[in-house]
Structures are given as structure tokens and as C-alpha cells.
Short mmCIF file of C-alpha atoms and ligand atoms in Angstrom, two decimals:
data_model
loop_
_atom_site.label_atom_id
_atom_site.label_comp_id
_atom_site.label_asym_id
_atom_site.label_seq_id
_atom_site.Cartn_x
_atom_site.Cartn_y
_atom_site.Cartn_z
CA UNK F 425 0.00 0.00 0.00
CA UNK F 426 1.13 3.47 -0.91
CA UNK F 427 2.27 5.99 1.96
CA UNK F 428 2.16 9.52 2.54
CA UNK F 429 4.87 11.70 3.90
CA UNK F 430 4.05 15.29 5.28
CA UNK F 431 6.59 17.52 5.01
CA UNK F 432 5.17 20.57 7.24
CA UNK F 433 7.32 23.87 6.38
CA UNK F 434 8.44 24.87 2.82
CA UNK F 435 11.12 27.39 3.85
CA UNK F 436 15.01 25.75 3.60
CA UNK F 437 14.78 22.62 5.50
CA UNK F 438 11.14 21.45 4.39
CA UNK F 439 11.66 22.44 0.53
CA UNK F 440 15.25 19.98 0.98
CA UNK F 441 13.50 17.59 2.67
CA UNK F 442 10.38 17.02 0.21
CA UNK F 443 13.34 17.49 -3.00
CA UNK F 444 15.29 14.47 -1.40
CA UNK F 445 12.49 12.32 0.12
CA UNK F 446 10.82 12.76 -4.02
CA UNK F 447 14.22 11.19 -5.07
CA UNK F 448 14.18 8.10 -2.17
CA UNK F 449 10.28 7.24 -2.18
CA UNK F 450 8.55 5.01 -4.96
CA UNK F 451 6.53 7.30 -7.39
CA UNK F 452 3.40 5.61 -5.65
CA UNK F 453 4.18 6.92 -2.63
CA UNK F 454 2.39 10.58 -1.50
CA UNK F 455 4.73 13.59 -0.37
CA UNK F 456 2.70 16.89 0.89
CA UNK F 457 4.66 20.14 1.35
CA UNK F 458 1.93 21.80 3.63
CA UNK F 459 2.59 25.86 3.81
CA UNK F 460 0.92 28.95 4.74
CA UNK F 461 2.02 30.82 1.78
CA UNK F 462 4.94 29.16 -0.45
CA UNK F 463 5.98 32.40 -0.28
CA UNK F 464 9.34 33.49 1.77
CA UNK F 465 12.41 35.30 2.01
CA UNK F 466 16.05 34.12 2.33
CA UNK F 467 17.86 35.13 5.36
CA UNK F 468 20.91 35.36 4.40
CA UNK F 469 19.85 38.67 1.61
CA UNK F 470 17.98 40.82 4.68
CA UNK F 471 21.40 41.65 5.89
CA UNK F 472 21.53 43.21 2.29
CA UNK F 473 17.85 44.45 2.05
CA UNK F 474 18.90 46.28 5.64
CA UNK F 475 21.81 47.84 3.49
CA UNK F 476 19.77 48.78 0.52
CA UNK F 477 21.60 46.41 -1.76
CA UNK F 478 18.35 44.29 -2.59
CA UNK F 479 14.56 45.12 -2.80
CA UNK F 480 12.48 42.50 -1.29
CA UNK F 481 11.21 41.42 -4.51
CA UNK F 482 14.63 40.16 -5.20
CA UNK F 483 14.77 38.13 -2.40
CA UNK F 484 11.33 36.37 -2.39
CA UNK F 485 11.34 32.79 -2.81
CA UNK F 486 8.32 31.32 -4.46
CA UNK F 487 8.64 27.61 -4.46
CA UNK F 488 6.98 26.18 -7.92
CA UNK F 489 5.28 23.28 -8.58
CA UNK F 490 8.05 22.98 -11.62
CA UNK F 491 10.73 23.18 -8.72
CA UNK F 492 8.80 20.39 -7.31
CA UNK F 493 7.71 17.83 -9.44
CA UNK F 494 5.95 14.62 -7.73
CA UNK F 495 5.31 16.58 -4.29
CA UNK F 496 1.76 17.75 -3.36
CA UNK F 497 1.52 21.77 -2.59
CA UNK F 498 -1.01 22.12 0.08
CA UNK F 499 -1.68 25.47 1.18
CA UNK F 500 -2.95 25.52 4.50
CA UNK F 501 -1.97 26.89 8.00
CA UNK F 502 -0.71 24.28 10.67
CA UNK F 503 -3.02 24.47 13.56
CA UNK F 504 -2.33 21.14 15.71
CA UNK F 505 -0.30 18.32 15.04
CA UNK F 506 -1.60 14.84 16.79
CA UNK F 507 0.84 12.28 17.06
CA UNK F 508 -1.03 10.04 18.35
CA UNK F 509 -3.96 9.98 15.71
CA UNK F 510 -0.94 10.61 12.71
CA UNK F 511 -2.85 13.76 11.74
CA UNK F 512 -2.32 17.25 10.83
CA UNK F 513 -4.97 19.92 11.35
CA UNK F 514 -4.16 22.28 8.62
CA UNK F 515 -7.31 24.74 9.40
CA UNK F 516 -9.21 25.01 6.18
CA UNK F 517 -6.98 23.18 4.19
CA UNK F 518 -8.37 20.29 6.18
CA UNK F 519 -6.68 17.32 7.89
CA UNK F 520 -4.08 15.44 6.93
CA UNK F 521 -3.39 11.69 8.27
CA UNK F 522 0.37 10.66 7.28
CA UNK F 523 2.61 7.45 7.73
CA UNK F 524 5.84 9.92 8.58
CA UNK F 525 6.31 13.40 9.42
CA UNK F 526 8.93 16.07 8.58
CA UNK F 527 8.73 18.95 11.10
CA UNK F 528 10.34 22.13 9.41
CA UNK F 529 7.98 24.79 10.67
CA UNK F 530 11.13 27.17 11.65
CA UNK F 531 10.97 29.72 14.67
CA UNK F 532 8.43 32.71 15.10
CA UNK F 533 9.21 36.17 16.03
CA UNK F 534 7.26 37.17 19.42
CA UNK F 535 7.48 40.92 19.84
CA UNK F 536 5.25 40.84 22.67
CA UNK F 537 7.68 39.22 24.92
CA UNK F 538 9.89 41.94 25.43
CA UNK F 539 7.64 44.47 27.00
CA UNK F 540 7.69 48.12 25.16
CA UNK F 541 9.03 46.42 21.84
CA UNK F 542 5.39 46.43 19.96
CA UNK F 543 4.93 50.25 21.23
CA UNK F 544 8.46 51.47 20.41
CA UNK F 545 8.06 49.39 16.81
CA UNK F 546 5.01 50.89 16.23
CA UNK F 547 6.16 54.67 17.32
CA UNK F 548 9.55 53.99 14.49
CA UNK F 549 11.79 54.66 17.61
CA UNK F 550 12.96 51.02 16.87
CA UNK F 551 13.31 48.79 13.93
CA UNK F 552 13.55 44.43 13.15
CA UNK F 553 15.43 43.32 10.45
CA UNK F 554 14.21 39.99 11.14
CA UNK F 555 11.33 40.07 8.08
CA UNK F 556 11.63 41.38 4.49
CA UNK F 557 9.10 44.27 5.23
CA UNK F 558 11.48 45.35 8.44
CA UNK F 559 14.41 45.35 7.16
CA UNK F 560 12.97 47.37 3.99
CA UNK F 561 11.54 50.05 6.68
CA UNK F 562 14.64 49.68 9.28
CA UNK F 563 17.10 50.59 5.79
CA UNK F 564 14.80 53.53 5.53
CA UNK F 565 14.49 54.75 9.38
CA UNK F 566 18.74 54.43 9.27
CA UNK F 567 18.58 56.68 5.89
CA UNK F 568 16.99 59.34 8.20
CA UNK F 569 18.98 58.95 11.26
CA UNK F 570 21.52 62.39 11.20
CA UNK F 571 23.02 61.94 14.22
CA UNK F 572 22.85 60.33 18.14
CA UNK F 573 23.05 56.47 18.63
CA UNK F 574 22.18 53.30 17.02
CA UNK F 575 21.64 50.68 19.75
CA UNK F 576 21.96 46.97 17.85
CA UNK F 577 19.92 45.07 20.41
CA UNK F 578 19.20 40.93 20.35
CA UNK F 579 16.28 40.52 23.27
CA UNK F 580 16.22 37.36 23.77
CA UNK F 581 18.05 34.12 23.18
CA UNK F 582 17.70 31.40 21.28
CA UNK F 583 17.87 33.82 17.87
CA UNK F 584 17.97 32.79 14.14
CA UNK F 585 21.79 33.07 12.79
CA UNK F 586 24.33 33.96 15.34
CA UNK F 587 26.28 36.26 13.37
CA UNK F 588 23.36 38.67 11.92
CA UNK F 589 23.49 41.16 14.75
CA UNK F 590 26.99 41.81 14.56
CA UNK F 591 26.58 42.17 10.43
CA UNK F 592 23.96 44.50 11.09
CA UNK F 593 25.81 46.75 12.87
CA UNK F 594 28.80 46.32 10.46
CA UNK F 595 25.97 47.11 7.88
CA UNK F 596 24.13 50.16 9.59
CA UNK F 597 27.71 51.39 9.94
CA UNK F 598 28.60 51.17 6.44
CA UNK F 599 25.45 52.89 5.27
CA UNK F 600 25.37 55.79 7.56
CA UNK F 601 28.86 56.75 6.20
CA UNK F 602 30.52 59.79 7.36
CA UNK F 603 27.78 60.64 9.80
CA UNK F 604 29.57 57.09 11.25
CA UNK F 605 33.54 57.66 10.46
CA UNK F 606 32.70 61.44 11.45
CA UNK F 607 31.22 60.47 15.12
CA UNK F 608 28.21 62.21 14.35
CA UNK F 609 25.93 59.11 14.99
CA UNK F 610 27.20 55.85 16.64
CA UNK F 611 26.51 52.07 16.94
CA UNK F 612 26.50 49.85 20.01
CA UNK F 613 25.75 46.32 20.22
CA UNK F 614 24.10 44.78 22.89
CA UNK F 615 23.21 41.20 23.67
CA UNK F 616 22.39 38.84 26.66
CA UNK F 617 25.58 36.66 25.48
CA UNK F 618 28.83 36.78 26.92
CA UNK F 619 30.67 36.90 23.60
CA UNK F 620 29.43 37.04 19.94
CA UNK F 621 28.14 33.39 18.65
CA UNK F 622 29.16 32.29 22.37
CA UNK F 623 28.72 28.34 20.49
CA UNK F 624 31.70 29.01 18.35
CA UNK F 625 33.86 29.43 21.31
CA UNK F 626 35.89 32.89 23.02
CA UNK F 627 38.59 32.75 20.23
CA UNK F 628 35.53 33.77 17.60
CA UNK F 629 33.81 35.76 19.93
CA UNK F 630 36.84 37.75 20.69
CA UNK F 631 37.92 38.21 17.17
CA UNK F 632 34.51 39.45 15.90
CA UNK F 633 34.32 42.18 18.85
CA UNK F 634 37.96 43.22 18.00
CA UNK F 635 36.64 43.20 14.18
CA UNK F 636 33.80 45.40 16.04
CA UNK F 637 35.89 47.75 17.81
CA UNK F 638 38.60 48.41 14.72
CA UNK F 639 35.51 50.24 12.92
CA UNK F 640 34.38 52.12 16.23
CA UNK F 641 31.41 50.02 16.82
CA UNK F 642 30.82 48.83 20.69
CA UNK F 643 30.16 45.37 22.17
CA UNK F 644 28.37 45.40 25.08
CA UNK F 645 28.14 41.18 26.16
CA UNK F 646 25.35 40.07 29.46
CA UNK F 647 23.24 42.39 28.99
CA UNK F 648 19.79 41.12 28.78
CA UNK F 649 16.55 43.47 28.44
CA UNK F 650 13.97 43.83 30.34
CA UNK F 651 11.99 46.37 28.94
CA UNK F 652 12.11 49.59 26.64
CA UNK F 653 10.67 52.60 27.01
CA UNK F 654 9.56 53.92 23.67
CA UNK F 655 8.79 57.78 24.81
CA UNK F 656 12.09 57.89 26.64
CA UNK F 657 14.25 56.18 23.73
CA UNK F 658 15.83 54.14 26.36
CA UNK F 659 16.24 50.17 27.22
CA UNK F 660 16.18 48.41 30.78
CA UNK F 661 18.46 45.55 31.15
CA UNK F 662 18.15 42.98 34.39
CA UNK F 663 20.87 44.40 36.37
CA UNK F 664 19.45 47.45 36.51
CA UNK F 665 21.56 49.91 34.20
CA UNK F 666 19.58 51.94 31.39
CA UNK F 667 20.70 52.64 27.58
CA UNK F 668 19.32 55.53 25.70
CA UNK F 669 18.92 55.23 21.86
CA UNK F 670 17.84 57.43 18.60
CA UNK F 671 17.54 54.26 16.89
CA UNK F 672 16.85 50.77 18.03
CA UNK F 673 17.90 48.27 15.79
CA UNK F 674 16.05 44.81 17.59
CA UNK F 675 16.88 41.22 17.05
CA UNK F 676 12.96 40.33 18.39
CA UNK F 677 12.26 37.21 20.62
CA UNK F 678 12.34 34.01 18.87
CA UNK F 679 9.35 31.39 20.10
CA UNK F 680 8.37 27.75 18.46
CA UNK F 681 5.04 28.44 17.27
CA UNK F 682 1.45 26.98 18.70
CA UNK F 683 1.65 24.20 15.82
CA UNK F 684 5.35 23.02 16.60
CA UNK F 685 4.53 23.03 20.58
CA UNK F 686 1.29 21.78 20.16
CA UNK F 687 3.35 18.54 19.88
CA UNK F 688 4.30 18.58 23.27
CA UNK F 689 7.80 17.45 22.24
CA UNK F 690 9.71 19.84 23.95
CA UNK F 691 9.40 21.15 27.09
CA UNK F 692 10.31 24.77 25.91
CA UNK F 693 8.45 24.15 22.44
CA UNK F 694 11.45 23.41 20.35
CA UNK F 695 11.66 19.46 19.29
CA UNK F 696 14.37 17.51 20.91
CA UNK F 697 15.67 15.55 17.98
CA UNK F 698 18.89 12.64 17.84
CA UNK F 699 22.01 15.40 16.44
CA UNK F 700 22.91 12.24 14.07
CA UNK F 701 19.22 11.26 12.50
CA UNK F 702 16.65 14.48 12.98
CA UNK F 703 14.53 11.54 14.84
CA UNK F 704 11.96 12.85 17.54
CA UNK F 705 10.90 10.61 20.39
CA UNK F 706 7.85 10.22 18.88
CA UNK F 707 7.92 7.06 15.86
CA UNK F 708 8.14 8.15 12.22
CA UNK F 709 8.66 11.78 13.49
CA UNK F 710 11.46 13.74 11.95
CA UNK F 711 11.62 17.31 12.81
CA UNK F 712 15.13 20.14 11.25
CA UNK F 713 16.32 23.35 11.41
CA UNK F 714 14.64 26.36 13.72
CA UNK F 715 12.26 24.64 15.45
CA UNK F 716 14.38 22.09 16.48
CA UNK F 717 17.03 21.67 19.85
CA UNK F 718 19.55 19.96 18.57
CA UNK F 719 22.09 19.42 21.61
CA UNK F 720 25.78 19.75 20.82
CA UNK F 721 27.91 17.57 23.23
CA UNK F 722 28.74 20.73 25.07
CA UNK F 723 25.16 20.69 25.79
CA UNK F 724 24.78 23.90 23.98
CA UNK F 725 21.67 23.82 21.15
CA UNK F 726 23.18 23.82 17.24
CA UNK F 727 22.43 27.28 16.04
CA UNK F 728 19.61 27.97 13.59
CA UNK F 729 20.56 28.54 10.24
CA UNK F 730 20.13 27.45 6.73
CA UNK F 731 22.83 25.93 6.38
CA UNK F 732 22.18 23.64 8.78
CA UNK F 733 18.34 23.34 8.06
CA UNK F 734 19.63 22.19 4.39
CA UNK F 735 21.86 19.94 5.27
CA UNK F 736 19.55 18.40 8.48
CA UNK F 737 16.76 18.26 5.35
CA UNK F 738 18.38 16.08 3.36
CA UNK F 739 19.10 13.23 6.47
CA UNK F 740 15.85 13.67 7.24
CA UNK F 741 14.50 12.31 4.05
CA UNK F 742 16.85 9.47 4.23
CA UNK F 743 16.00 8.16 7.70
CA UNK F 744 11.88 8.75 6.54
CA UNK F 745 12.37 6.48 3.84
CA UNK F 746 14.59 3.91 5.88
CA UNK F 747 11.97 4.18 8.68
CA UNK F 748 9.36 3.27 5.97
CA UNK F 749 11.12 0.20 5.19
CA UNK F 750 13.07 1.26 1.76
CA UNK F 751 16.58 0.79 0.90
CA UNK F 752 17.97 4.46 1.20
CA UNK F 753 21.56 5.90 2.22
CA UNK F 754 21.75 5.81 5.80
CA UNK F 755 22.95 9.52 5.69
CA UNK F 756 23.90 11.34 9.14
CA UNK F 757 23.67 14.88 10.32
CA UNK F 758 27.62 15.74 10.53
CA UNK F 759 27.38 19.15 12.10
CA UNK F 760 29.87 20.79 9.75
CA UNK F 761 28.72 24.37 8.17
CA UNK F 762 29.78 27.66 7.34
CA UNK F 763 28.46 31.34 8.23
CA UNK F 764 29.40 34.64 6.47
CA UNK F 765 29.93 37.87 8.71
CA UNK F 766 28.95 40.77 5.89
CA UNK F 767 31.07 43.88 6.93
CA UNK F 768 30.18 46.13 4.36
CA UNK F 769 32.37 47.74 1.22
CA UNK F 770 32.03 44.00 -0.36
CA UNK F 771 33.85 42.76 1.97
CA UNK F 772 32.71 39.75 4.60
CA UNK F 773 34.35 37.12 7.06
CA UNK F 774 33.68 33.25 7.15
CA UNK F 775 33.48 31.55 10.19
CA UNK F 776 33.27 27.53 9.26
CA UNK F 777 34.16 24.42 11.23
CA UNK F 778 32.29 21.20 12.97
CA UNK F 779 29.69 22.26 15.81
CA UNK F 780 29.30 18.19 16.30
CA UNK F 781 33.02 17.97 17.12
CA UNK F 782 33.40 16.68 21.00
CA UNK F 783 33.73 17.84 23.41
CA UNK F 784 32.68 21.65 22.08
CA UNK F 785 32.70 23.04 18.25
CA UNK F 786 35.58 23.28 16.37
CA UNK F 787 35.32 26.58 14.90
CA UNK F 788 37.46 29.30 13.17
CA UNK F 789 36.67 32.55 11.69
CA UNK F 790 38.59 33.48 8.28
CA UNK F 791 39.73 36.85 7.44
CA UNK F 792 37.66 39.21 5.64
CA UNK F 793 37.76 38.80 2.04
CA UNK F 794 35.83 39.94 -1.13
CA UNK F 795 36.35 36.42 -1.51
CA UNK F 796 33.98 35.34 0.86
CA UNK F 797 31.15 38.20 0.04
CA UNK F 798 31.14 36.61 -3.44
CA UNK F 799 30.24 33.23 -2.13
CA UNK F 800 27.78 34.50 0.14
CA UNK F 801 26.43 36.33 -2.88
CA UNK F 802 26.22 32.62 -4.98
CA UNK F 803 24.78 30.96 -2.13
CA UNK F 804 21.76 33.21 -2.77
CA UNK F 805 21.83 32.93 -6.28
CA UNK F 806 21.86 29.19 -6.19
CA UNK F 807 18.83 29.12 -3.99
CA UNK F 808 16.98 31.60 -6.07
CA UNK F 809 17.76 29.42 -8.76
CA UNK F 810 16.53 25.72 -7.43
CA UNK F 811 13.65 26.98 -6.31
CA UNK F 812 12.16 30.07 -8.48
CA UNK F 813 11.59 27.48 -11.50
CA UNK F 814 9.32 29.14 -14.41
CA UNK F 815 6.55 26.18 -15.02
C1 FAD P 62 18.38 38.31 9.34
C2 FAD P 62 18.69 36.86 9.12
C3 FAD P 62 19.90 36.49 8.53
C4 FAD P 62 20.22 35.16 8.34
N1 FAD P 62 21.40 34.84 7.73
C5 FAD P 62 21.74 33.54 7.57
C6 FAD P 62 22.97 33.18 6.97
O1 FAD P 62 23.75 34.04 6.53
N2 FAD P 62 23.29 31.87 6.86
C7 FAD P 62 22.44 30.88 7.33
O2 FAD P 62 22.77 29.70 7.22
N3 FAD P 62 21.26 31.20 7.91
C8 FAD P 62 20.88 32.49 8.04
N4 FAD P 62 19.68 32.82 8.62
C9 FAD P 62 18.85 31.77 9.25
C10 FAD P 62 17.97 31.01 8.26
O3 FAD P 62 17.19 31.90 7.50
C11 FAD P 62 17.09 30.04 9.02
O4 FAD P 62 17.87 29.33 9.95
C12 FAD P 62 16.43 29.05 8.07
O5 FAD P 62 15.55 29.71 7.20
C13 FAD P 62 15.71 27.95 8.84
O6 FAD P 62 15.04 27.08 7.98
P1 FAD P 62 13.71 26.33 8.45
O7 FAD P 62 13.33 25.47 7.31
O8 FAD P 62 13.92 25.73 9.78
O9 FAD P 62 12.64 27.49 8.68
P2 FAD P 62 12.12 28.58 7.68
O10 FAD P 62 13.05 28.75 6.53
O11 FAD P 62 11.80 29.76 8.51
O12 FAD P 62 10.77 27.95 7.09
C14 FAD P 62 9.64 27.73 7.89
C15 FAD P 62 8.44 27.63 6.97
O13 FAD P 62 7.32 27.18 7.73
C16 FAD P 62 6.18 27.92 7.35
N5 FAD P 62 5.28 27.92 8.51
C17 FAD P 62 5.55 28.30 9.77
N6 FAD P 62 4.50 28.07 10.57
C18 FAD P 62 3.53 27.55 9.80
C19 FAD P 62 2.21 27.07 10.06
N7 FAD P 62 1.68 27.10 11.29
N8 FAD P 62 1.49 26.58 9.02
C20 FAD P 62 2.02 26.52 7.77
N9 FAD P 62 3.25 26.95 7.47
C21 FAD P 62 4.01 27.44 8.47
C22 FAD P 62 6.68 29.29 6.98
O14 FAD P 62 5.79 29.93 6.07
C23 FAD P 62 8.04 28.95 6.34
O15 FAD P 62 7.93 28.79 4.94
C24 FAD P 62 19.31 34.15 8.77
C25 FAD P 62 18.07 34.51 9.32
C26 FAD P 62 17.76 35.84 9.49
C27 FAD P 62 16.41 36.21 10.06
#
């Protein structure tokens, strides 16, 4: 009898998982990409929308069915996810009863966590450049900034890609120019981590805050928020000490949404998952990238990021069709990516290595190179590529 696969999430690690599992499963076999829009951006080009470099037209991804041949396009919004029954409430798309799941659902942005964000958002005292639309508006808000202080603040932790606050403020630098290199406006960066991308280790951390402070831009490491006060320009942080701010450049809470909790996986929401396999506790449940916690054998979680969401796709579809009982590559989840730090003037940084390595990542962070910006810059055209197909 023939099986059916959901695949719940078409952003990177859903889209690679359906691609591969279409490759692995006998054409009798059904795969459903369920969405609520088939329509996203790539995170890696907001860093550039933020800098004016792209519109967000050029950065939309719009999977095809072309792109996609032999998966099922369902268009519906997750509500609830049963494992018990093996169904998926997809509101009024309908339900959906499967053999084995993919989970790829990613992370969602919860400004109401931080308390002041939504008014001091809503007043353009502060800016996201966490979606297309905010980092179109935040480019604009910097444009009009003549002088005072940028404050580059992450509220919360877990966040999507480690290294995007720091670019940002590399990038917000570059644009504002001479009112930067003249001192007429400045840019500080603060986050509840000890270090930049603390899972990288102090070596990386160090070097990218000594990158930081070589263009005149501040780190400010433990400090986590507690509040902002939009009339005031100003943010609390838990130990009491108060930042003022012209503009506030915010790295919003990340939270799993309802449908990835409603799993009751995780205790926090995000899926546990085997770092080798993508396996959940739960049998024939597969779950990658940003809604997963993936432990590292430092105990730390993996950080989310596409690269890893691709990769983590791919096993995924592997160990699906193994679990269902076919003969497919028994792939594993090595740890081993790469991460670009955009500085601005074409310029950027890789940081690459093995965040699977025991007993703690093996990471390094390469020298700024055009080099590096270029591949950063294929990367996205690639993407673009595999999955804008014309029909
Ligand atoms: C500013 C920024 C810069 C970044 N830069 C980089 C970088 O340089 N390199 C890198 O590797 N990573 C980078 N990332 C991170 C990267 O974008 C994510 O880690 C990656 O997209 C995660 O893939 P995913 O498949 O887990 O989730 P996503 O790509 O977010 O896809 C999730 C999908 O699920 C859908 N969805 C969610 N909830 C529902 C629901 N209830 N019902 C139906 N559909 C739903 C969404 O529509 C979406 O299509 C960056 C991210 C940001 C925000």
C-alpha cells in the first residue's frame, strides 16, 4: 500500500526535505509540502535588504510546482499536530493523516515578549530586520537617522543566525557613512551573550568584537533586556543599568510556534531531535532546522541557520524512507557548516568548522575577504535558482 509523507514547512529545510524524500520514495508513494504561503524570504539577503543592496522582490522565494515535481503543494496553516492519531490539522486546508512526518515549521518572532518592543516598533523609535518588510523600513528609518546612537539590540536568546546582529551593525555602519567615520551618529551592540556566537567558542567571539571595535562600533556582552521605554528612547536591562537610543535596531524574541509546541515534544516548544538522524521521540517523526534543539555535546543547542536546516533536510528524508522500510543511504547529520559575517564595502568574514566535534565546536573565523562576500552572494543565487523554476 502506498504511503504519505508530510513535510510541514516549505522554507530551507522542508523544501530539501520534500526534493530528497521525491528522489528516495517510490513514485506511488504521496509527499505533501503543507505551507501557509509558499511564499518566503532568504535570510541570508535581509542583511543586504537592511543595506539597501536588494529590494524585497529580489529576495522572495516562491517555491513552484516545476521546482517540485511529484510533491503535493497544500496550502494551508498548521493548527495542531496529533501524534497520536498521525494527523495534521491544517485549518481550512483540512486534515491530513500521514505514515511519517517532517517537522520544518522554523521559529516565530514574538514581539510581545519583550515588553515596550510592539509600542516602540510601532512609534519607528525602533526597527527588526528579522522580516523582508522590516528590514525594507529599518534601511529607511537608518537613511533618516543624522546623528545620536544606534543601539543593535538581540532581546532574547535562542535567535535565528548567530552572526546577523553583529553584520547588522557592520551594515548600519557602512550605510550611515561619514555621519559614522565622522562620530556624528554611533553604533552599540548589545546582547544577553557573553561573547558574539558564544557556540563558536571565546577565540571567535573575541575576534569578531575586535573586528567590532577596529571600525568604532561597541560590544556590550550580558546584557539582557527587560523592557524599553519607547517615549524615553531608552532600554532596561536585568541588572538594573539603562541605555538611551535614537535608533533601536532589535533582534525580536524568537518562540516555536502553537503548531510546533502543540506537539508537546519539547518542554520549551522546540523538538528535541537525535544530532545524528533528525529523529523525535515520537515514531516516524522527523523534525530540522529552527524549530528544532539539537544538543551539541557541550550541551549547547546547534544554532539555527540554513545551512544547517539544508543539510539536516536532506538526512531527514533518508532516515523517513529507511523508517518506511526502503533501501535508502543511511545519511547522518555531521554538524559541519559555514556562516558569512557581511562587513560592508564587499567585503565579509567566514566563520566555518564542525559544531558536532566533542567535546565543544571546532570553529574558526577566516579573514575578511571579497572572496567570501562573493560566495555568500552565490549561495543566494543558487537558492533563487533551485527553487524560483518558471513552469
Ligand atoms: C536576518 C537573518 C539572517 C540570516 N542569515 C543567515 C545566513 O547568513 N546563513 C544561514 O545559514 N542562515 C541564516 N539565517 C537563518 C535562516 O534563515 C534560518 O535558519 C532558516 O531559514 C531555517 O530554515 P527552516 O526550514 O527551519 O525554517 P524557515 O526557513 O523559517 O521555514 C519555515 C516555513 O514554515 C512555514 N510555517 C511556519 N508556521 C507555519 C504554520 N503554522 N502553518 C504553515 N506553514 C508554516 C513558513 O511559512 C516557512 O515557509 C538568517 C536569518 C535571518 C532572520
Amino acid at each position: 500500500m502506498s504511503k504519505t509523507v508530510a513535510v510541514l514547512g516549505a522554507g530551507v529545510g522542508g523544501l530539501t526535505a520534500a526534493a530528497e524524500l521525491r528522489k528516495v520514495l517510490p513514485a506511488d508513494d504521496r509527499i505533501v509540502l503543507v505551507d501557509r504561503s509558499f511564499t518566503g524570504s532568504l535570510g541570508l539577503s535581509l542583511l543586504w535588504v537592511l543595506r539597501g543592496r536588494r529590494t524585497p522582490e529580489q529576495t522572495t522565494v516562491r517555491p513552484t510546482a516545476a521546482a517540485l515535481l511529484g510533491v503535493d503543494l497544500l496550502t494551508g496553516d498548521v493548527e495542531r499536530i496529533d501524534l497520536q492519531a498521525r494527523t495534521i490539522d491544517c485549518g481550512q486546508a483540512g486534515t491530513l493523516g500521514y505514515d511519517a512526518l517532517v517537522i520544518a515549521l522554523g521559529a516565530s518572532l514574538d514581539t510581545s515578549r519583550l515588553p515596550g518592543l510592539i509600542q516602540a516598533l510601532d512609534a519607528r523609535v525602533a526597527g527588526q530586520f528579522y522580516s523582508v518588510d522590516g528590514a525594507a523600513a529599518l534601511h529607511r528609518q537608518v537613511e533618516e537617522l543624522t546623528s545620536g546612537r544606534v543601539l543593535v539590540l538581540v532581546a532574547a536568546v535562542p535567535f535565528k543566525c548567530p552572526a546577523a546582529p553583529f553584520e547588522a551593525a557592520f551594515l548600519i555602519a557602512d550605510q550611515l557613512g561619514e555621519k559614522f567615520t565622522g562620530g556624528a551618529v554611533r553604533v552599540d551592540v548589545f546582547t544577553p551573550d557573553p561573547l558574539p556566537m558564544p557556540v563558536a567558542g571565546p577565540a571567535v567571539g573575541t575576534a569578531l568584537v575586535d573586528m567590532m571595535a577596529a571600525q568604532g562600533i561597541g560590544f556590550h556582552g550580558g546584557k539582557s533586556a527587560t523592557g524599553i521605554d519607547a517615549q524615553a528612547r531608552s532600554v532596561e536591562f536585568a541588572d538594573g543599568t539603562l541605555e538611551s537610543f535614537d535608533l533601536l535596531a532589535v533582534v525580536p524574541p524568537h518562540a516555536p510556534g502553537a503548531a510546533v509546541a502543540s506537539t508537546g515534544l519539547g518542554p520549551g516548544g522546540w523538538i528535541p531531535v537525535d544530532p545524528a538522524t533528525l529523529a523525535a521521540t515520537s515514531p516516524g517523526v522527523f523534525a530540522v532546522g529552527d524549530s528544532t534543539a539539537l544538543l551539541l555535546p557541550n550541551g549547547k543547542p546547534l544554532p539555527k541557520a540554513a545551512v544547517f536546516a539544508e543539510a539536516e533536510g536532506e538526512v531527514a528524508a533518508h532516515q523517513v524512507a529507511r523508517y518506511l522500510g526502503y533501501d535508502a543511504p543511511e545519511t547522518r547529520f555531521t554538524g559541519e557548516g559555514a556562516c558569512y559575517v557581511e562587513l560592508g564595502g564587499g567585503l565579509a568574514a567566514k566563520g566555518e568548522g564542525n559544531f558536532l566535534a566533542p567535546p565543544a565546536p571546532q570553529v574558526s573565523l577566516r579573514e575578511p575577504s571579497p572572496a567570501y562576500h562573493q560566495e555568500k552572494q552565490q549561495q543566494e543565487r543558487d537558492w533563487l535558482a533551485r527553487w524560483n523554476v518558471r513552469s
